[in-house]
Short mmCIF file of C-alpha atoms and ligand atoms in Angstrom, two decimals:
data_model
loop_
_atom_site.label_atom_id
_atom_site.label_comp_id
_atom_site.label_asym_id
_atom_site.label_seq_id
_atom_site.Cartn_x
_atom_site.Cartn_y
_atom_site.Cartn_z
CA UNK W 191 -14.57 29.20 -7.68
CA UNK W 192 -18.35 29.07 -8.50
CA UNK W 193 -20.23 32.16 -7.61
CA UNK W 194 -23.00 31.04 -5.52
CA UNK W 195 -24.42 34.28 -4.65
CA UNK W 196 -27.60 33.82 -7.04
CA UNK W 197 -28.27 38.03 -6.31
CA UNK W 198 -24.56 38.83 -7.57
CA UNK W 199 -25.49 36.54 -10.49
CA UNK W 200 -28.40 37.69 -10.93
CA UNK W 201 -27.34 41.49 -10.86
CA UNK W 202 -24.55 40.76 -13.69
CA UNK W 203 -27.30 39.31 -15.79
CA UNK W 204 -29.48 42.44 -15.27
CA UNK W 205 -27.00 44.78 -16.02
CA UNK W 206 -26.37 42.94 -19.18
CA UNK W 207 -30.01 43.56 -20.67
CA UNK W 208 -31.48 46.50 -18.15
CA UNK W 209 -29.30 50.12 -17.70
CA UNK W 210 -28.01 49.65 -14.37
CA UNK W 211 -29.41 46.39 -13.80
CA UNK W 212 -32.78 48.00 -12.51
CA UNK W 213 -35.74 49.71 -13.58
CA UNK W 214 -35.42 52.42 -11.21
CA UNK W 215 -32.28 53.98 -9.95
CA UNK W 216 -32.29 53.60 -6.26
CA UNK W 217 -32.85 49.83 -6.46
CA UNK W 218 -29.23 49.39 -7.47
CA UNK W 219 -27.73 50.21 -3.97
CA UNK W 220 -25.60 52.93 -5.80
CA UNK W 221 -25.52 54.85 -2.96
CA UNK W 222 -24.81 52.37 -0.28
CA UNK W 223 -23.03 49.72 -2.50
CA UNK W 224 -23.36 46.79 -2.49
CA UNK W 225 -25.11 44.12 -3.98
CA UNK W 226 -28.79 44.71 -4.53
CA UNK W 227 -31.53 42.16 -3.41
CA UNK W 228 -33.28 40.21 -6.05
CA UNK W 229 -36.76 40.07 -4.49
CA UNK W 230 -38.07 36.20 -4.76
CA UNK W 231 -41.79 36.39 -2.92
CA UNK W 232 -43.23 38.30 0.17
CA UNK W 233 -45.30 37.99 2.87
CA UNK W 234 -46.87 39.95 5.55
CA UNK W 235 -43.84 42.08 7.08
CA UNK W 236 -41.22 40.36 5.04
CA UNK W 237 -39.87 39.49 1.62
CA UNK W 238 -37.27 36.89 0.36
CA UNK W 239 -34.14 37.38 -1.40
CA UNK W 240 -32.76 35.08 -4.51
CA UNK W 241 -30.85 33.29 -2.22
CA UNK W 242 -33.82 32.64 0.16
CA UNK W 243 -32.86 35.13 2.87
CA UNK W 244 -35.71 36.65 4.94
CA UNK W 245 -35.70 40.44 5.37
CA UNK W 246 -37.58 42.72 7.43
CA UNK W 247 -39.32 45.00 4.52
CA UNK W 248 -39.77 48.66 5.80
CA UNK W 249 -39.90 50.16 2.48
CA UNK W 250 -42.93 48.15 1.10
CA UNK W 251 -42.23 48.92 -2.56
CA UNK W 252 -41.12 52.61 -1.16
CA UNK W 253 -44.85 52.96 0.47
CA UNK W 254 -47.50 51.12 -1.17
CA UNK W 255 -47.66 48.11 0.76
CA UNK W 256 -49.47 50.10 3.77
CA UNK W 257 -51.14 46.49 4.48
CA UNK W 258 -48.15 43.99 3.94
CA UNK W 259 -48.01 42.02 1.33
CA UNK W 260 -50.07 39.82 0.26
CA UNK W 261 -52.70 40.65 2.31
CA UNK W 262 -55.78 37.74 1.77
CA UNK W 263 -58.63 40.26 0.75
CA UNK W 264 -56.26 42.34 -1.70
CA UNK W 265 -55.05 39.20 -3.26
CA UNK W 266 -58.62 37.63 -3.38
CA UNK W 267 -59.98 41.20 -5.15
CA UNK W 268 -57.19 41.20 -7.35
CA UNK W 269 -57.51 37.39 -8.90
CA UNK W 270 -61.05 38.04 -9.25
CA UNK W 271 -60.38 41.19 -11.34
CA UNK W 272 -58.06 39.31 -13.44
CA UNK W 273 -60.55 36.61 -14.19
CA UNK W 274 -62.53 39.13 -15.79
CA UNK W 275 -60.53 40.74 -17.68
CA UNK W 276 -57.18 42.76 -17.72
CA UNK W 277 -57.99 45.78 -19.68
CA UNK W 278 -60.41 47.51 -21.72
CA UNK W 279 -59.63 50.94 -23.02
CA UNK W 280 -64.07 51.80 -21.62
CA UNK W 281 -65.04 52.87 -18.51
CA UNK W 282 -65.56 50.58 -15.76
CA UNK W 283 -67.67 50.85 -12.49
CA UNK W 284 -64.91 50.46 -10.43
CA UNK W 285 -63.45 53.28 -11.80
CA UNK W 286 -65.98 55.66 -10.34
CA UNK W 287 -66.31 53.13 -6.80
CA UNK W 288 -62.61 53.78 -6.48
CA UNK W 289 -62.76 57.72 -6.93
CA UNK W 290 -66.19 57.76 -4.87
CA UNK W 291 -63.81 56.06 -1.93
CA UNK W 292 -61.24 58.74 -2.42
CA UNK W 293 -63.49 61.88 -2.50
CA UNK W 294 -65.01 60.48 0.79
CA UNK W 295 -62.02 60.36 2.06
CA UNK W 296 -60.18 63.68 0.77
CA UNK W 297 -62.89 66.00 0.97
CA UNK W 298 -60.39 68.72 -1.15
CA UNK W 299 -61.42 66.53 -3.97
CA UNK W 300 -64.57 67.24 -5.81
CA UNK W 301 -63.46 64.88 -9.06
CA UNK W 302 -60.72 62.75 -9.61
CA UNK W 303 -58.70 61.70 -12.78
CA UNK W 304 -56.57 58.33 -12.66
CA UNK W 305 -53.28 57.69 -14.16
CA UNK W 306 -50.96 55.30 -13.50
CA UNK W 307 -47.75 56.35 -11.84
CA UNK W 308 -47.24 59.24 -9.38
CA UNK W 309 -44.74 61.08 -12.08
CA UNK W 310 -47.89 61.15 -14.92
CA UNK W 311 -50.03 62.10 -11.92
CA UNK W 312 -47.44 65.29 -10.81
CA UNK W 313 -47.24 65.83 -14.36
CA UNK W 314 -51.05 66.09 -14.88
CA UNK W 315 -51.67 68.47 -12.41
CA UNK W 316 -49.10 71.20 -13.44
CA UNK W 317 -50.30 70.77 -16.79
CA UNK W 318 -54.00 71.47 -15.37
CA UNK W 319 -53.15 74.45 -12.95
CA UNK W 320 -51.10 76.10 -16.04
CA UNK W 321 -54.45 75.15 -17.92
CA UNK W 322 -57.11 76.75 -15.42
CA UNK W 323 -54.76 80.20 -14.51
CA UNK W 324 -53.41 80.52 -17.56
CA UNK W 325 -49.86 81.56 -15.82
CA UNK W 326 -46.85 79.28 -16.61
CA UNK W 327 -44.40 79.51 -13.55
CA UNK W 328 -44.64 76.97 -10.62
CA UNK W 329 -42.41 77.02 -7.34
CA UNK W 330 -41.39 73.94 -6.37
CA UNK W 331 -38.50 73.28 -3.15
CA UNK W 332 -35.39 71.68 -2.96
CA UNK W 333 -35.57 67.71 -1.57
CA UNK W 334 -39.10 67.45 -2.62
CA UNK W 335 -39.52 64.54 -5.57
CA UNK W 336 -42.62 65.34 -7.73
CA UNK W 337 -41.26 62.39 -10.33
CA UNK W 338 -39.36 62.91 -13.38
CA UNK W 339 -41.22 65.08 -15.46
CA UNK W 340 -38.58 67.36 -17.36
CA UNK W 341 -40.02 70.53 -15.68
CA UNK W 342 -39.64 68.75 -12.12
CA UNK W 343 -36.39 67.85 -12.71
CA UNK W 344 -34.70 70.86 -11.07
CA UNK W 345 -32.60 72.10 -8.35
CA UNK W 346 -32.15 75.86 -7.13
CA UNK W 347 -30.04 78.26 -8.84
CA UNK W 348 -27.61 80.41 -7.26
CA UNK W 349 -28.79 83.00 -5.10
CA UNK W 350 -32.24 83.65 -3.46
CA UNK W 351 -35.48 83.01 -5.79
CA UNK W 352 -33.99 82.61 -8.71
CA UNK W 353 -35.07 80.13 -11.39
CA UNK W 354 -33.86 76.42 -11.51
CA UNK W 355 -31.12 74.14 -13.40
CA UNK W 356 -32.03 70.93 -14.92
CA UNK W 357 -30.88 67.86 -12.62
CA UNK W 358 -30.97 65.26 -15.24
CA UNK W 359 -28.81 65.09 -18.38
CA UNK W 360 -31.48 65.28 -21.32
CA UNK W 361 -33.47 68.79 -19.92
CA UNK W 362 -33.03 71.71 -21.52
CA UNK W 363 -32.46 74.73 -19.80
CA UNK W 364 -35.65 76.38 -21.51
CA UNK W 365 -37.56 73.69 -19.77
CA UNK W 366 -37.11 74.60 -16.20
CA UNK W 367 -36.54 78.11 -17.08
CA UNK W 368 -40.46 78.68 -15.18
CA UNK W 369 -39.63 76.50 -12.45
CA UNK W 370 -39.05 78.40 -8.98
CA UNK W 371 -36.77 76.57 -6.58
CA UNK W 372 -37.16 77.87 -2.94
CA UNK W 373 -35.57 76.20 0.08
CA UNK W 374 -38.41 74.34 2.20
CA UNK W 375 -39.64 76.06 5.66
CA UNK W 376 -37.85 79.20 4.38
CA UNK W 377 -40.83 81.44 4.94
CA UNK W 378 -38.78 84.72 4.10
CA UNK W 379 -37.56 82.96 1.19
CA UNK W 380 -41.44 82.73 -0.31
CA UNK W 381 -42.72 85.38 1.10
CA UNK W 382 -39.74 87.33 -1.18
CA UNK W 383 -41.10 84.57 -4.65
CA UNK W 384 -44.39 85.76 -4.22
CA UNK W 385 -43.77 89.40 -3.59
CA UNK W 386 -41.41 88.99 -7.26
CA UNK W 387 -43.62 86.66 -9.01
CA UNK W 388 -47.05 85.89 -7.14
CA UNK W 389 -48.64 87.34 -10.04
CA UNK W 390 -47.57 84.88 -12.95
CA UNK W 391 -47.56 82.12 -10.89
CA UNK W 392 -49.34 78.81 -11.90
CA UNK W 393 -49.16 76.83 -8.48
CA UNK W 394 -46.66 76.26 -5.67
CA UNK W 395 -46.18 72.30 -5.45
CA UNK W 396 -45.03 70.47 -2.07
CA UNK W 397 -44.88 67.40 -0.64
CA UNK W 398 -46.68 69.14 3.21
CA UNK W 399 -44.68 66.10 4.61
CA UNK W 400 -41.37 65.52 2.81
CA UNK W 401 -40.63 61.57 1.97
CA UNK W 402 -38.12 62.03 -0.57
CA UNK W 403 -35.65 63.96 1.73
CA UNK W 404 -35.77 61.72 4.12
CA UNK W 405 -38.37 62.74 6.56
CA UNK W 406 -39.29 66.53 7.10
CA UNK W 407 -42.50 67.93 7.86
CA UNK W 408 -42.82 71.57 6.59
CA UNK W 409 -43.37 73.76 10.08
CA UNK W 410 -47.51 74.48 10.41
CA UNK W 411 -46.74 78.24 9.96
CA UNK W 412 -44.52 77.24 6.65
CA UNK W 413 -47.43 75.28 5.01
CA UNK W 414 -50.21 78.06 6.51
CA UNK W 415 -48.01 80.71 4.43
CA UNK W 416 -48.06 78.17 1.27
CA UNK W 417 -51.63 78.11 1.66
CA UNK W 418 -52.20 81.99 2.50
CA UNK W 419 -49.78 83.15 -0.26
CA UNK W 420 -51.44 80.74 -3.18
CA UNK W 421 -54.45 82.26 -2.44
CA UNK W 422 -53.57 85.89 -2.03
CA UNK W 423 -51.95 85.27 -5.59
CA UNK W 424 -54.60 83.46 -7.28
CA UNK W 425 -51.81 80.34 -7.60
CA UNK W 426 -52.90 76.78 -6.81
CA UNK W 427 -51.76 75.29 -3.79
CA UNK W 428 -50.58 71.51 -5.27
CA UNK W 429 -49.96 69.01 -2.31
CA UNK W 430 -48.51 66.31 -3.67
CA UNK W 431 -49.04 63.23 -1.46
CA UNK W 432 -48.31 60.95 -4.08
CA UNK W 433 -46.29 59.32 -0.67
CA UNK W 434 -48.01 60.78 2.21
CA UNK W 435 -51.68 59.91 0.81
CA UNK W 436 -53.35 57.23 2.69
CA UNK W 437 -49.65 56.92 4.59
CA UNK W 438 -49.52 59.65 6.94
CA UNK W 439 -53.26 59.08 8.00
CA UNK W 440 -56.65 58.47 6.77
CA UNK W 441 -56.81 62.20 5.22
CA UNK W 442 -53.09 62.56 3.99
CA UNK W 443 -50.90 65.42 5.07
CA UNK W 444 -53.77 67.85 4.54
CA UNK W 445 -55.64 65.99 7.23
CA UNK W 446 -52.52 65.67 9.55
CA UNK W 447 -51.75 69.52 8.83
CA UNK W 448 -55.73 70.58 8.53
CA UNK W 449 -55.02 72.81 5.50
CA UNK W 450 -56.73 72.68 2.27
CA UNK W 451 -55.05 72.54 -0.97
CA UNK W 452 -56.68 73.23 -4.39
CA UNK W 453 -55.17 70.15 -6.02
CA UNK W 454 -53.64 67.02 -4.93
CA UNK W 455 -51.47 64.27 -6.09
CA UNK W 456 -52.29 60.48 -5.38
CA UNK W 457 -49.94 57.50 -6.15
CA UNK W 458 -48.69 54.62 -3.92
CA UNK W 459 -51.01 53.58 -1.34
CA UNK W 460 -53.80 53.91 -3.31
CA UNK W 461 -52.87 51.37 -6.25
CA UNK W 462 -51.80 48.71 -3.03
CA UNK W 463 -48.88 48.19 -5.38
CA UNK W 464 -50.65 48.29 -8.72
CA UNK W 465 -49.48 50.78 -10.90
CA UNK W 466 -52.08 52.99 -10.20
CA UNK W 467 -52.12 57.25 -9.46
CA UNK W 468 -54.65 60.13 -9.57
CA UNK W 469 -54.85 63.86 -9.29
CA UNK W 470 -57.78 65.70 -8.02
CA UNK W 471 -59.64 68.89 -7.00
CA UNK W 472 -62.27 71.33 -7.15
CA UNK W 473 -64.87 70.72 -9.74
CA UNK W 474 -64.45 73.85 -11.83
CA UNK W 475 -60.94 73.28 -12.01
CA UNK W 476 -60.78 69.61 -12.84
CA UNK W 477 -63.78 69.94 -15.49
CA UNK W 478 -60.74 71.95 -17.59
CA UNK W 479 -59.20 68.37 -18.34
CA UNK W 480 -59.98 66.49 -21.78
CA UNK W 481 -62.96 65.50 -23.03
CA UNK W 482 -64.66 68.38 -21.12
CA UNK W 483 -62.16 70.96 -21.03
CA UNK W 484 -59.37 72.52 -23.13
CA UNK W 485 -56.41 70.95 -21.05
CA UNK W 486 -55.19 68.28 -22.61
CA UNK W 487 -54.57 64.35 -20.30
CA UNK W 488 -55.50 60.35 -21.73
CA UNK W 489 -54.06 56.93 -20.63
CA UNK W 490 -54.20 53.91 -22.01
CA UNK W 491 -54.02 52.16 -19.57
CA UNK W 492 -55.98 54.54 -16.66
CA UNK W 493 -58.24 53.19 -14.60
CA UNK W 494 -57.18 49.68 -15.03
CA UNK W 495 -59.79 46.97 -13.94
CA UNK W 496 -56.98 45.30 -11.88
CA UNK W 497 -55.08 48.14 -10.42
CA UNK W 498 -58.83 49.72 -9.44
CA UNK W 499 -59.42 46.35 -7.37
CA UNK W 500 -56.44 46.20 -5.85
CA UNK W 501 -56.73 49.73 -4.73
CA UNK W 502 -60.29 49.54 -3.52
CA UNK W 503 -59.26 46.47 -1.72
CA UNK W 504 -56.57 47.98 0.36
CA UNK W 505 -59.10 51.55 0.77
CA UNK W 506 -61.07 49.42 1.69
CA UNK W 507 -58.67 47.68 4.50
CA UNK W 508 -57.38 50.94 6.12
CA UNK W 509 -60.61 52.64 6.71
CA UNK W 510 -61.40 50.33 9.12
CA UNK W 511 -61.55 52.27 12.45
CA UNK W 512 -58.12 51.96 14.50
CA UNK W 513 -55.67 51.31 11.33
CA UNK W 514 -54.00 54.50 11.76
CA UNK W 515 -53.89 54.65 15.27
CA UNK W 516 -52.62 50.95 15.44
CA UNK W 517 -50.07 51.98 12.56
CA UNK W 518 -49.09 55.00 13.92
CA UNK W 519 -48.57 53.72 17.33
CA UNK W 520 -46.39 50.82 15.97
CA UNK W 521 -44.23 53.10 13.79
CA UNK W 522 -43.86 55.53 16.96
CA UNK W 523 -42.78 52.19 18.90
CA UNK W 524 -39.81 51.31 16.19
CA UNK W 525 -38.85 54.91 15.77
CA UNK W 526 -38.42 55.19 19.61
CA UNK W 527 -36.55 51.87 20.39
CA UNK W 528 -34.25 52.90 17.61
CA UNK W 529 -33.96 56.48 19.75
CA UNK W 530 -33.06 54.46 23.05
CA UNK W 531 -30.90 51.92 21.38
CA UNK W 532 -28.88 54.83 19.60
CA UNK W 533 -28.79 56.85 22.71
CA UNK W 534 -26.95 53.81 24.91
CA UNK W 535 -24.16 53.64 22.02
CA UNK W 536 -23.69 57.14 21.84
CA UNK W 537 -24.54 57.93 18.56
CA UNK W 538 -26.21 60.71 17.47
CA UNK W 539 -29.54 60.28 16.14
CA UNK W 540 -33.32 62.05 15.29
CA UNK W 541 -35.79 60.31 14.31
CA UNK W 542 -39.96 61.28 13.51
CA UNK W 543 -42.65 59.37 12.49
CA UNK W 544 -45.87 60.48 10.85
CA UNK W 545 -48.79 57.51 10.79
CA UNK W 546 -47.06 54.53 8.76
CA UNK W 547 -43.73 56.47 7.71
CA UNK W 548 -41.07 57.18 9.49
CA UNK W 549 -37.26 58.91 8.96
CA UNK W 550 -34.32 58.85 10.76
CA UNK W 551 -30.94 61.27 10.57
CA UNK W 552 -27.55 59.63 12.06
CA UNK W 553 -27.45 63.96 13.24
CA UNK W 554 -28.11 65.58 16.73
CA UNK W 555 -31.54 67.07 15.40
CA UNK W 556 -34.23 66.94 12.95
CA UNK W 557 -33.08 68.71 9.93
CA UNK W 558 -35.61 71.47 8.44
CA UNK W 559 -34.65 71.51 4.51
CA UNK W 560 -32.62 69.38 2.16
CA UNK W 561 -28.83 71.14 2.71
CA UNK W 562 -29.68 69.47 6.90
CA UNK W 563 -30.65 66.95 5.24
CA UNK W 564 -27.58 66.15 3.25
CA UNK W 565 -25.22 67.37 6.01
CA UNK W 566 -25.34 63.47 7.48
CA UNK W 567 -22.56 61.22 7.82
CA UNK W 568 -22.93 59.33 4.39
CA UNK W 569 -20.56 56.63 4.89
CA UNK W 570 -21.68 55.83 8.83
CA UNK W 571 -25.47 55.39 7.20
CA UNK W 572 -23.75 52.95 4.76
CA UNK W 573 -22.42 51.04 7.37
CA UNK W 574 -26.05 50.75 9.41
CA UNK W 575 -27.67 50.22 6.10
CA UNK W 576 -25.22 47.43 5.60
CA UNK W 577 -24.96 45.78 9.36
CA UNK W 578 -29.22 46.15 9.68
CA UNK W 579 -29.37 44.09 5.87
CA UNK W 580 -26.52 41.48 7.06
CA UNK W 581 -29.19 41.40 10.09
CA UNK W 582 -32.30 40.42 7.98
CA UNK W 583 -33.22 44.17 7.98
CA UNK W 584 -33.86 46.11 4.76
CA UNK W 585 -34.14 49.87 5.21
CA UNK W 586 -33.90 52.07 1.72
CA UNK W 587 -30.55 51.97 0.40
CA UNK W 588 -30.15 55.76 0.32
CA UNK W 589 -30.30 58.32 3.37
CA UNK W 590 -32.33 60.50 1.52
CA UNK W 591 -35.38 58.20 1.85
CA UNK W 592 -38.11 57.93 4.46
CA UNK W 593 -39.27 54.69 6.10
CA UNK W 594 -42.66 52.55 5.76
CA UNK W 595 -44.53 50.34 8.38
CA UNK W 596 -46.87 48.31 7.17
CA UNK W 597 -49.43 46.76 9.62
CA UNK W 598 -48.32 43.51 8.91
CA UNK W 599 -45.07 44.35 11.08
CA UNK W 600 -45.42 42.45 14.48
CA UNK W 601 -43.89 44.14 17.59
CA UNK W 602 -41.98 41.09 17.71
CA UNK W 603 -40.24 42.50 14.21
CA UNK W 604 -40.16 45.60 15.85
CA UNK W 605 -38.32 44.43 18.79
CA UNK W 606 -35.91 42.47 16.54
CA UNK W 607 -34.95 45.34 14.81
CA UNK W 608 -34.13 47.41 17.07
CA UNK W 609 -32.43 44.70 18.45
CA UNK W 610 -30.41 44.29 15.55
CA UNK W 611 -29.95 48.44 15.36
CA UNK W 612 -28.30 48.33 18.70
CA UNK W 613 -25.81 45.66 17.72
CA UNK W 614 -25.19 47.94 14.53
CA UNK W 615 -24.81 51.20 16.84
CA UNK W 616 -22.37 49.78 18.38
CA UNK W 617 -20.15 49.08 15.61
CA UNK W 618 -20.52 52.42 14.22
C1 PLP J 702 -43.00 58.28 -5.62
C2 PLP J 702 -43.35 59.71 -5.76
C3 PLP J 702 -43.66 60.29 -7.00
C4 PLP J 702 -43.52 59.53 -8.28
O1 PLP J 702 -44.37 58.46 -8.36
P1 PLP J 702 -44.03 57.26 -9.39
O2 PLP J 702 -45.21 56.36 -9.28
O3 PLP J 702 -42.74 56.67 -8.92
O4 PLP J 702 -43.90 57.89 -10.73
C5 PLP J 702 -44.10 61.59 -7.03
N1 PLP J 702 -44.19 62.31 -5.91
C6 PLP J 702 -43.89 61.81 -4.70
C7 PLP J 702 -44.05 62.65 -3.49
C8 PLP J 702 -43.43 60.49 -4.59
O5 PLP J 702 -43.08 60.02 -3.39
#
């Protein structure tokens, strides 16, 4: 019989030529299994499949498409940028618009560096704060994704505060061997780091609103120790909202929490699905970096003349007064109806929603760290992942990751999937 599934076919093919059939793991529905969706075109709230199915998109290329895609202004910046050119290796002006629009924005930025993915970003910075303090060990916590530099690539050893082992095949020992991993919102837990280590301590890095454990927000008086602790120790606080940046609100998760860190992480949003990223900070620290400093960071292809337009365009887009509130308001709206239409099938469920991003847990309450986190009912999420897709709903493939709602996303779509949810709960 002919296969006619042109995403099957096209997933042998891929797996042929690319590891995996993908360019980056979660795409290839590991997790939930599966066949994985060729993406065709998108529009607005919605992309196509190869086989021409429409789907509901809430992960917007995992949180950069804050506006929808193909939004008219973004595309029209965009094919005006590539008329003039694609790349230079020289400065451009819109370099320094584009970091002028994000110091406005983030006033914990006094200077900017762009790079072009959030892991060479994460990577930057913990290269910088080892730089300016001269110290070499970093805490970072369990669920939170920094990207997959080796020294990031770490879980927590046994027992309290001790140092990390490598995740990833390929990183020595030696390399983590400075890396701290604490549990998040343990405040006992870092309280105990810093009283061992506070003093050789390069930075503490977090994600202030976790998106890569699902959803969970680190308690104020967790993130108000982070902050009191890093500074009691001479460490740099590093916020990494890489995904929370231009997500969460206008001013990131240091707006949403009101605390101010010493360096932070950019990615996502801010390229409007460009490969685009930046990490930024005070001016005495940042003027450390190469040319004017001893700390070493180049790219050629920084600052690109098309990723910068596309970035400013969508900056541009959600600083417009109301975005977040109309955002927020209709992620709040889909995070609720999914509540209610849980609740009248009985199943358990949490759910929060920061701004555009959302995360749900198939568990009776909002988990606080990663080991909540992973104490969900893997193979009942597989089955809702699976129902919601067969449904023309595409939430990510893994229930580790948060949600994204872009303000292309009608209430209409909202209605329909939580229509679509309900029919789901019930089968679970
Ligand atoms: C996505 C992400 C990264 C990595 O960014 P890439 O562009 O995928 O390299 C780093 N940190 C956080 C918090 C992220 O969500």
């Amino acid at each position: 019989m002919p296969n006619t599934d042109r995403n099957q076919q096209l997933f042998e093919r891929a797996r042929a030529v690319i590891p995996g059939g993908v360019n980056s793991p979660v795409r290839a529905f590991k997790a939930v299994g599966g066949t994985p969706r060729f993406v065709s075109r998108a529009q607005g709230a919605y992309f196509w499949d190869a086989d021409d199915r429409r789907y509901v998109d809430y992960i917007g290329s995992w949180g950069p498409m804050i506006l929808g895609h193909g939004h008219p202004a973004v595309v029209e910046a965009v094919q005006r940028a590539v008329v003039e050119g694609f790349s230079y290796g020289a400065p451009t002006e819109r370099e320094i618009e584009l970091a002028e629009a994000m110091l406005a924005l983030l006033p914990s930025m006094e200077m900017v560096r762009l790079v072009s993915s959030g892991t060479e970003a994460a990577m930057s910075a913990l290269r910088l704060a080892r730089g300016a303090t001269g110290r070499k060990y970093i805490i970072k916590f369990e669920g939170c994704y920094h990207g997959h530099a080796d020294a990031l690539l770490v879980k927590a050893g046994s027992g309290l505060a001790t140092f990390g082992h490598p995740t990833s095949a390929g990183v020595p020992p030696e390399v983590v061997q400075h890396t701290l991993v604490l549990e998040y919102n343990n405040i006992p837990q870092l309280e105990e780091a810093f009283a061992l280590h506070g003093h050789e301590l390069a930075c503490l890095m977090i994600e202030a609103i976790a998106g890569n454990m699902n959803f969970v927000r680190a308690s104020a008086a967790f993130a108000q120790r982070c902050r009191e602790l890093c500074t009691q120790h001479g460490a740099l606080l590093v916020f990494d909202e890489v995904m929370t940046g231009f997500r969460v609100g206008l001013h990131g998760a240091q707006g949403v929490l009101g605390i101010t860190p010493d360096l932070t992480v950019l990615g996502k949003v801010i390229g409007g699905g460009m490969p685009l990223a930046a990490f930024g900070g005070p001016r005495a620290i940042m003027e450390q970096l190469a040319p004017q400093g001893p700390v070493y960071q180049a790219g050629t292809l920084s600052g690109n003349p098309v990723a910068t337009a596309c970035g400013l365009a969508t900056l541009k887009e959600i600083a417009r007064p109301g975005f977040y509130e109309a955002l927020a308001q209709k992620t709040r709206s889909l995070v609720d109806g999914l509540k209610s239409a849980a609740a009248a099938e009985g199943v358990p469920f949490a759910a929060d929603s920061e701004g555009g991003m959302f995360g749900f847990f198939l568990l009776d309450a909002l988990p606080q760290n990663y080991g909540a986190v992973m104490k969900s009912d893997g193979a009942r999420f597989n089955r809702l992942f699976h129902g919601l897709l067969d449904r023309g709903v595409y939430i990510a493939p893994a229930l580790y990751e948060a949600g994204f709602v872009s303000a292309a996303h009608s209430e209409a779509d909202i209605a329909a999937t939580v229509a679509a949810a309900r029919e789901v709960f019930a089968s679970l």
